[in-house]
Coordinates of C-alpha atoms (C1' of nucleotides) in Angstrom, one line a residue:
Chain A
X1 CA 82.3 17.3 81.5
X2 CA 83.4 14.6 83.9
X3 CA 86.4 17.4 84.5
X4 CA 83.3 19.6 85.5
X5 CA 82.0 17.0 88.3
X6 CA 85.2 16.6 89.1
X7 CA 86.3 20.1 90.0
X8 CA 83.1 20.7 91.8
X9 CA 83.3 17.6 94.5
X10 CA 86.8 19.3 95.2
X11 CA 84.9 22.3 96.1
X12 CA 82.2 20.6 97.7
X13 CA 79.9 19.9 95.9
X14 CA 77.5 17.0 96.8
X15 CA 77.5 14.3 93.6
X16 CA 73.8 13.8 93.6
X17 CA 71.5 12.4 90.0
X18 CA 70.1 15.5 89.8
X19 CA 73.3 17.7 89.5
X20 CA 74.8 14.8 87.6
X21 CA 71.6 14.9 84.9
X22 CA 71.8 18.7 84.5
X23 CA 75.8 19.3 83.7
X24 CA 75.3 16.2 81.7
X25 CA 72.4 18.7 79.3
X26 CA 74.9 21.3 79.7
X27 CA 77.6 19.6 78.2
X28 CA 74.9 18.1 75.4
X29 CA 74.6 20.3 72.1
X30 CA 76.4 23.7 72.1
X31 CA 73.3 25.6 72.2
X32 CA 72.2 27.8 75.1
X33 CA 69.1 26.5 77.0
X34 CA 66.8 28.0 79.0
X35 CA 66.3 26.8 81.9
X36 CA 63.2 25.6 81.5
X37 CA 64.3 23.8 78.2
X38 CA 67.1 22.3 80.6
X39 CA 64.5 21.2 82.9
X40 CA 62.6 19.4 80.2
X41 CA 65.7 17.6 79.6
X42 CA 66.8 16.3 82.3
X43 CA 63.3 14.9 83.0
X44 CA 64.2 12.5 80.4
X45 CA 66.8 11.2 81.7
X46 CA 65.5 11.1 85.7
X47 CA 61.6 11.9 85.6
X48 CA 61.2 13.0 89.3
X49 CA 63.9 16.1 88.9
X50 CA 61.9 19.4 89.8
X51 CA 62.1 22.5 88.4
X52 CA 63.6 23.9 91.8
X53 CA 66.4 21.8 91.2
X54 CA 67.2 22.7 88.2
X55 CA 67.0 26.5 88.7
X56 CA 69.5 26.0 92.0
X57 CA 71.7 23.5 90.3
X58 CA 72.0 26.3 87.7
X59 CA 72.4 29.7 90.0
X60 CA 75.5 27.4 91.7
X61 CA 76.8 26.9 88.2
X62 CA 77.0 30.6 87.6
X63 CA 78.2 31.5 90.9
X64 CA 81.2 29.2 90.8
X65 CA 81.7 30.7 87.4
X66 CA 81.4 27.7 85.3
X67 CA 78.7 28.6 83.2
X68 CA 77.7 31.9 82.0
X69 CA 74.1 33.4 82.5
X70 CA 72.7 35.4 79.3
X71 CA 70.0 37.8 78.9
X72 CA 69.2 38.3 75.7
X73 CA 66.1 40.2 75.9
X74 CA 63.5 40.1 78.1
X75 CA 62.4 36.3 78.0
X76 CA 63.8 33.8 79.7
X77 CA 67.8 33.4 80.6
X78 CA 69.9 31.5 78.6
X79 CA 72.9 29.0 80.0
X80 CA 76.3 29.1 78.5
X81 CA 78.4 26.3 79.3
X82 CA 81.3 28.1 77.8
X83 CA 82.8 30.0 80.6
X84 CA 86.4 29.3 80.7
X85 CA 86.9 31.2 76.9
X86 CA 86.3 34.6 76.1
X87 CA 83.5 35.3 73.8
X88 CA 80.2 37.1 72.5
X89 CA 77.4 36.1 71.3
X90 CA 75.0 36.7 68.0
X91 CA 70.8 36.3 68.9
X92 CA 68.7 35.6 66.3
X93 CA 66.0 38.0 66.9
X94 CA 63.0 35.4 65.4
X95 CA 63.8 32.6 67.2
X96 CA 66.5 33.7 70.2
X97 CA 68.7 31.0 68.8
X98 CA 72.8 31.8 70.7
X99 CA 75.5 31.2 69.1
X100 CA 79.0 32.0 70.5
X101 CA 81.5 34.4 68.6
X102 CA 84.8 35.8 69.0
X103 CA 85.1 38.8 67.5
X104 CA 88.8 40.8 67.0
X105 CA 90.0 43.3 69.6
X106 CA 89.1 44.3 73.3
X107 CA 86.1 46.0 73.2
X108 CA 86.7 46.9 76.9
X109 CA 89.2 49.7 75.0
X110 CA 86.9 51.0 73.1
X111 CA 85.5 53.2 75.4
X112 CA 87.2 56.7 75.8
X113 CA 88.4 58.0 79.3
X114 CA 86.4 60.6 78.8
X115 CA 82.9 58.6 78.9
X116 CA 83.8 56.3 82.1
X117 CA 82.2 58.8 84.1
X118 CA 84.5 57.7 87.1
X119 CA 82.7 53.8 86.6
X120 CA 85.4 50.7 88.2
X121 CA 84.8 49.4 84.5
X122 CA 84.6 45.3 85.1
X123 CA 83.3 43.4 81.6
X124 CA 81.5 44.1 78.7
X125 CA 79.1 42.1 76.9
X126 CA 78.7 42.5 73.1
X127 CA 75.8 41.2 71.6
X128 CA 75.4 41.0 67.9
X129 CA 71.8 40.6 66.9
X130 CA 70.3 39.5 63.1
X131 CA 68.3 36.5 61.4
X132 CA 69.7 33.3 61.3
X133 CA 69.3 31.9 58.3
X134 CA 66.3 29.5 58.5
X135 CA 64.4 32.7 60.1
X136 CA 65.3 34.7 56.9
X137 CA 64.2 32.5 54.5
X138 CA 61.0 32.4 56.6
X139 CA 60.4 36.6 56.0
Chain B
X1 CA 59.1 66.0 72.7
X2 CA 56.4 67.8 70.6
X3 CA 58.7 67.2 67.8
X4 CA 58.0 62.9 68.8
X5 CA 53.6 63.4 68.9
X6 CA 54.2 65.4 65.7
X7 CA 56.0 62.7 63.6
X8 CA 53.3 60.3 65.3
X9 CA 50.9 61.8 64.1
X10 CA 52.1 62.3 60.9
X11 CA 52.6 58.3 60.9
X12 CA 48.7 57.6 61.9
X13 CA 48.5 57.8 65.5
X14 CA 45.5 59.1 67.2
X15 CA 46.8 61.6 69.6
X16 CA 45.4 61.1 73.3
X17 CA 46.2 62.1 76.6
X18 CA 47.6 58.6 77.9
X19 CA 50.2 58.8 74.7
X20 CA 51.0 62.4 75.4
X21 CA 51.6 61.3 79.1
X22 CA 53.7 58.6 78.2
X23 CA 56.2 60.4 75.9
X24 CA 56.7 63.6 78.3
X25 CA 57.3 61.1 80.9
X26 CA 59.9 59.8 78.4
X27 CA 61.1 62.9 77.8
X28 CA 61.7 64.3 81.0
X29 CA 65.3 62.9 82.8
X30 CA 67.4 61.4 81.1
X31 CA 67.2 58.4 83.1
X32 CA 65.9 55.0 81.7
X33 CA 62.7 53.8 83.5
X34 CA 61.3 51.0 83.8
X35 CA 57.5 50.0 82.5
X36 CA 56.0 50.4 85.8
X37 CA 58.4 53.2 86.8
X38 CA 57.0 55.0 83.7
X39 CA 53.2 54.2 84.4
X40 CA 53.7 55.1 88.1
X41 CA 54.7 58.8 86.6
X42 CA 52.0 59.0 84.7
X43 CA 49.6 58.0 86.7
X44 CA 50.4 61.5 88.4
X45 CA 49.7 63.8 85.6
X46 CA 46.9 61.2 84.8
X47 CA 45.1 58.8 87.3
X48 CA 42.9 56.3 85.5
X49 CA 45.9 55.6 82.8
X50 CA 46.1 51.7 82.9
X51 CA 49.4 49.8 83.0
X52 CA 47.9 48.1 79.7
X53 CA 47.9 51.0 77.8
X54 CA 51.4 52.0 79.6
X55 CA 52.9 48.9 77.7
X56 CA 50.8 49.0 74.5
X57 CA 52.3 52.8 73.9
X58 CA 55.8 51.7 75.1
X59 CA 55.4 48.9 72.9
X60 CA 54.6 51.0 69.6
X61 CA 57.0 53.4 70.6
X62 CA 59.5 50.5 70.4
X63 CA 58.6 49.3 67.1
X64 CA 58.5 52.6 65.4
X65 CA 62.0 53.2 66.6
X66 CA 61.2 56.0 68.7
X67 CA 62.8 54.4 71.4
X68 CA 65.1 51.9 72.7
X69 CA 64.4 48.6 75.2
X70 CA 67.2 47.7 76.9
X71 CA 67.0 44.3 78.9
X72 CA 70.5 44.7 81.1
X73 CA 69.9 41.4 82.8
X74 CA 67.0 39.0 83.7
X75 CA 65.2 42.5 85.6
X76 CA 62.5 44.6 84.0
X77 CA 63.2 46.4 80.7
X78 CA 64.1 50.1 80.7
X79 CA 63.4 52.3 77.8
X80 CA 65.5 54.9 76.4
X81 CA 64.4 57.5 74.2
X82 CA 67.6 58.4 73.0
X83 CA 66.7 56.2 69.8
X84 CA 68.0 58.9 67.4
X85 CA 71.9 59.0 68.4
X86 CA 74.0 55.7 68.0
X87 CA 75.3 54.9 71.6
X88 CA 75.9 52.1 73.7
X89 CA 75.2 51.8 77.3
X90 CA 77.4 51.4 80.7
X91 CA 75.7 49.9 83.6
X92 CA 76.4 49.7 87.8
X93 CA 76.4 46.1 88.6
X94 CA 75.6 47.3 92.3
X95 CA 72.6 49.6 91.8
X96 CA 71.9 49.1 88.7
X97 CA 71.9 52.7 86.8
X98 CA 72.4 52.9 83.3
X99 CA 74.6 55.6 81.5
X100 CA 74.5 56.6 77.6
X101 CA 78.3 56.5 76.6
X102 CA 79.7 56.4 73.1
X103 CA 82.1 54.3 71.9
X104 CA 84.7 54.7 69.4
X105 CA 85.0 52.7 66.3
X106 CA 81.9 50.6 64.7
X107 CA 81.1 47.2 67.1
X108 CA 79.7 45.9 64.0
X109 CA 83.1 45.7 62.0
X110 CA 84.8 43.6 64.6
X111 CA 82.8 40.3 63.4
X112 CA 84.9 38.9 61.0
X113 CA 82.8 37.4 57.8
X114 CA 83.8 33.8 58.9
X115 CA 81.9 34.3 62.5
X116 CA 78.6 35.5 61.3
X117 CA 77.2 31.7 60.4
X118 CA 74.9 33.0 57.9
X119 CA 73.3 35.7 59.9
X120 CA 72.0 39.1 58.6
X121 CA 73.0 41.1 61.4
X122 CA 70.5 44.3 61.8
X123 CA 72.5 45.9 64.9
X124 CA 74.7 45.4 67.9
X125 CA 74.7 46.4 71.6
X126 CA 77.7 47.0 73.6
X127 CA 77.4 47.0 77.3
X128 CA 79.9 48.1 79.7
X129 CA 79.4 46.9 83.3
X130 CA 81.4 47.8 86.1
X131 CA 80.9 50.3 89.4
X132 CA 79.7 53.9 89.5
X133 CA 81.6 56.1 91.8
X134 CA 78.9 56.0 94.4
X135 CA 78.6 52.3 94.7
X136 CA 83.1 51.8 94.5
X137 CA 82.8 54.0 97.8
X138 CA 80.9 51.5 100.0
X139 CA 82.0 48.6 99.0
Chain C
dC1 C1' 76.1 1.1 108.3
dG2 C1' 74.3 5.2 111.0
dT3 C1' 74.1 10.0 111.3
dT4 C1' 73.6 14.4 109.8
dG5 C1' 73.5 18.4 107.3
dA6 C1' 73.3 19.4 102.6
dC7 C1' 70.1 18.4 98.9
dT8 C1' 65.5 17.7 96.7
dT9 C1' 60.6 18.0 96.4
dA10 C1' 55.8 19.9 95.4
dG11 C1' 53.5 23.5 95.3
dA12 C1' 52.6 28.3 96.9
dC13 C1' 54.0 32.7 95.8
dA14 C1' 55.9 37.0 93.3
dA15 C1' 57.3 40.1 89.5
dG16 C1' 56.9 41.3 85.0
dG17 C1' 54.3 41.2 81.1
dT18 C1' 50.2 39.9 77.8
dC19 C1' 45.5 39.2 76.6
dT20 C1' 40.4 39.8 76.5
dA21 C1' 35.9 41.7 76.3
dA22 C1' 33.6 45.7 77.3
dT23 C1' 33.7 50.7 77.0
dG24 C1' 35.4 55.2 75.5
dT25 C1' 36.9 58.7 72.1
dA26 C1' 39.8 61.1 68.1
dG27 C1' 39.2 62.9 64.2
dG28 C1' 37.4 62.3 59.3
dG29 C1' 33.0 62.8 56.8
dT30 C1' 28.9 65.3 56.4
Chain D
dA1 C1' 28.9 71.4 64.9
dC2 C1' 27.9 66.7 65.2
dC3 C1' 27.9 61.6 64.1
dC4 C1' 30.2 57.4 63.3
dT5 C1' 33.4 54.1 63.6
dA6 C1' 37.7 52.2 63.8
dC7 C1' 41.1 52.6 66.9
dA8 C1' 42.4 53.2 71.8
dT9 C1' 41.7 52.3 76.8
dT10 C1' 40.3 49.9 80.8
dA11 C1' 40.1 46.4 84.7
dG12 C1' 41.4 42.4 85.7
dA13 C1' 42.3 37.6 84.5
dC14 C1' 46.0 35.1 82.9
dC15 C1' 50.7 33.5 81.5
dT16 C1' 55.7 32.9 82.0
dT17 C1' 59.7 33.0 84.5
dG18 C1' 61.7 32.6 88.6
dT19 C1' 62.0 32.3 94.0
dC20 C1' 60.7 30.5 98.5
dT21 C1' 59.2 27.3 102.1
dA22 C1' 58.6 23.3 104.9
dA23 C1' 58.9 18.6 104.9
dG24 C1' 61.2 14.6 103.3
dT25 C1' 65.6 12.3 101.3
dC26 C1' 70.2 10.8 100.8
dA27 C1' 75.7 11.4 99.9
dA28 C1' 79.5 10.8 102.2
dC29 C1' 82.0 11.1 106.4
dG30 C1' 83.3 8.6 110.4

DNA sequence: CGTTGACTTAGACAAGGTCTAATGTAGGGT
DNA sequence: ACCCTACATTAGACCTTGTCTAAGTCAACG
């Protein structure tokens, strides 16, 4: 994660607590925050950080493409440190737990020529969705 | 559409005008609206309709399967009634339209057994995103 | 070590959605 | 045909998530 801080002052970046304290709960568990859950977070580690903070610290993140917004559903965005590989992700439709997947082939191919319907295609998200197991047992 | 209030019916619901309204808003294009979208059409064919009762009915329509939410980012959800044909959907990053496409092959197979963690996956959603014609133009 | 422009802050604001308590009504029972 | 009553609808308050603003702060260059 130090490579992370690193890479951003080359591009610019200010090196201030704040951004310090939020890469540092990116690069924490594997498990996609929300922002919000980031936020509460970092307070523990530097009690003044505002929420403001947090959400721009985050939207730079995703612009420079080194973390990956996902929108599960309608509630709140999830953060995805995981940029630099390829993957999908499985939801657990109880409790919105993300975890990451890789499943086999390009499911950019699987779309015929015939259903582009002239679209620039760019990405495609896959997003597997089930129970985890805790939430199972719980049904 | 009569087709929808009849199996409804048949499932318990009481039959009013602000469920009518909603599902031949629903049923008219083919395009995917949003909540308010949906309860600013029917407030046409229906003044006092509330934007409560929009999202109660949209809501049950959801969880009897008569239709689909689809959450393409961190926006408003749109709903597509097109709940009865498997289909995955591709999306214009620019302005944001959503078009029913159909892949081949099942996105379920390609999660191998050793990337599921447990999960009892109930479904998948494929989303294409790239540039419709329109938008490719001025840019 | 001073300067300055980028960064952070608190809190107001906005969009999308949910909840509540009061009121209305579909449709079965008579 | 008409009551009943449980289910449906309403207005509007409220909640959550996220954005914006104006004023204050500070990293890093010189």
């Amino acid at each position: 994660m130090s490579d992370l801080l690193e890479r951003l002052r080359n591009r610019g970046w200010r090196l201030t607590a704040q951004r310090r304290v939020v890469a540092q709960v990116l690069d924490g568990d594997h498990i996609h925050y929300t922002a919000d859950e980031i936020h509460a977070r970092a307070v523990e580690m530097l009690p003044e950080i505002s929420r403001a903070t947090v959400y721009n610290t985050l939207g730079e993140l995703v612009s420079l493409g080194e973390v990956i917004e996902v929108s599960t559903d309608g509630r709140a965005k999830r953060y995805d440190p995981n940029a630099h590989h390829a993957h999908q992700h499985l939801v657990c439709q109880s409790c919105g737990t993300i975890r990451d997947v890789h499943p086999t082939g390009d499911p950019l191919a699987s779309l015929p020529d015939g259903e582009r319907y002239g679209f620039t295609l760019s990405g495609v998200e896959v997003t597997f969705r089930g129970l985890c197991p805790a939430c199972a047992q719980v049904q």
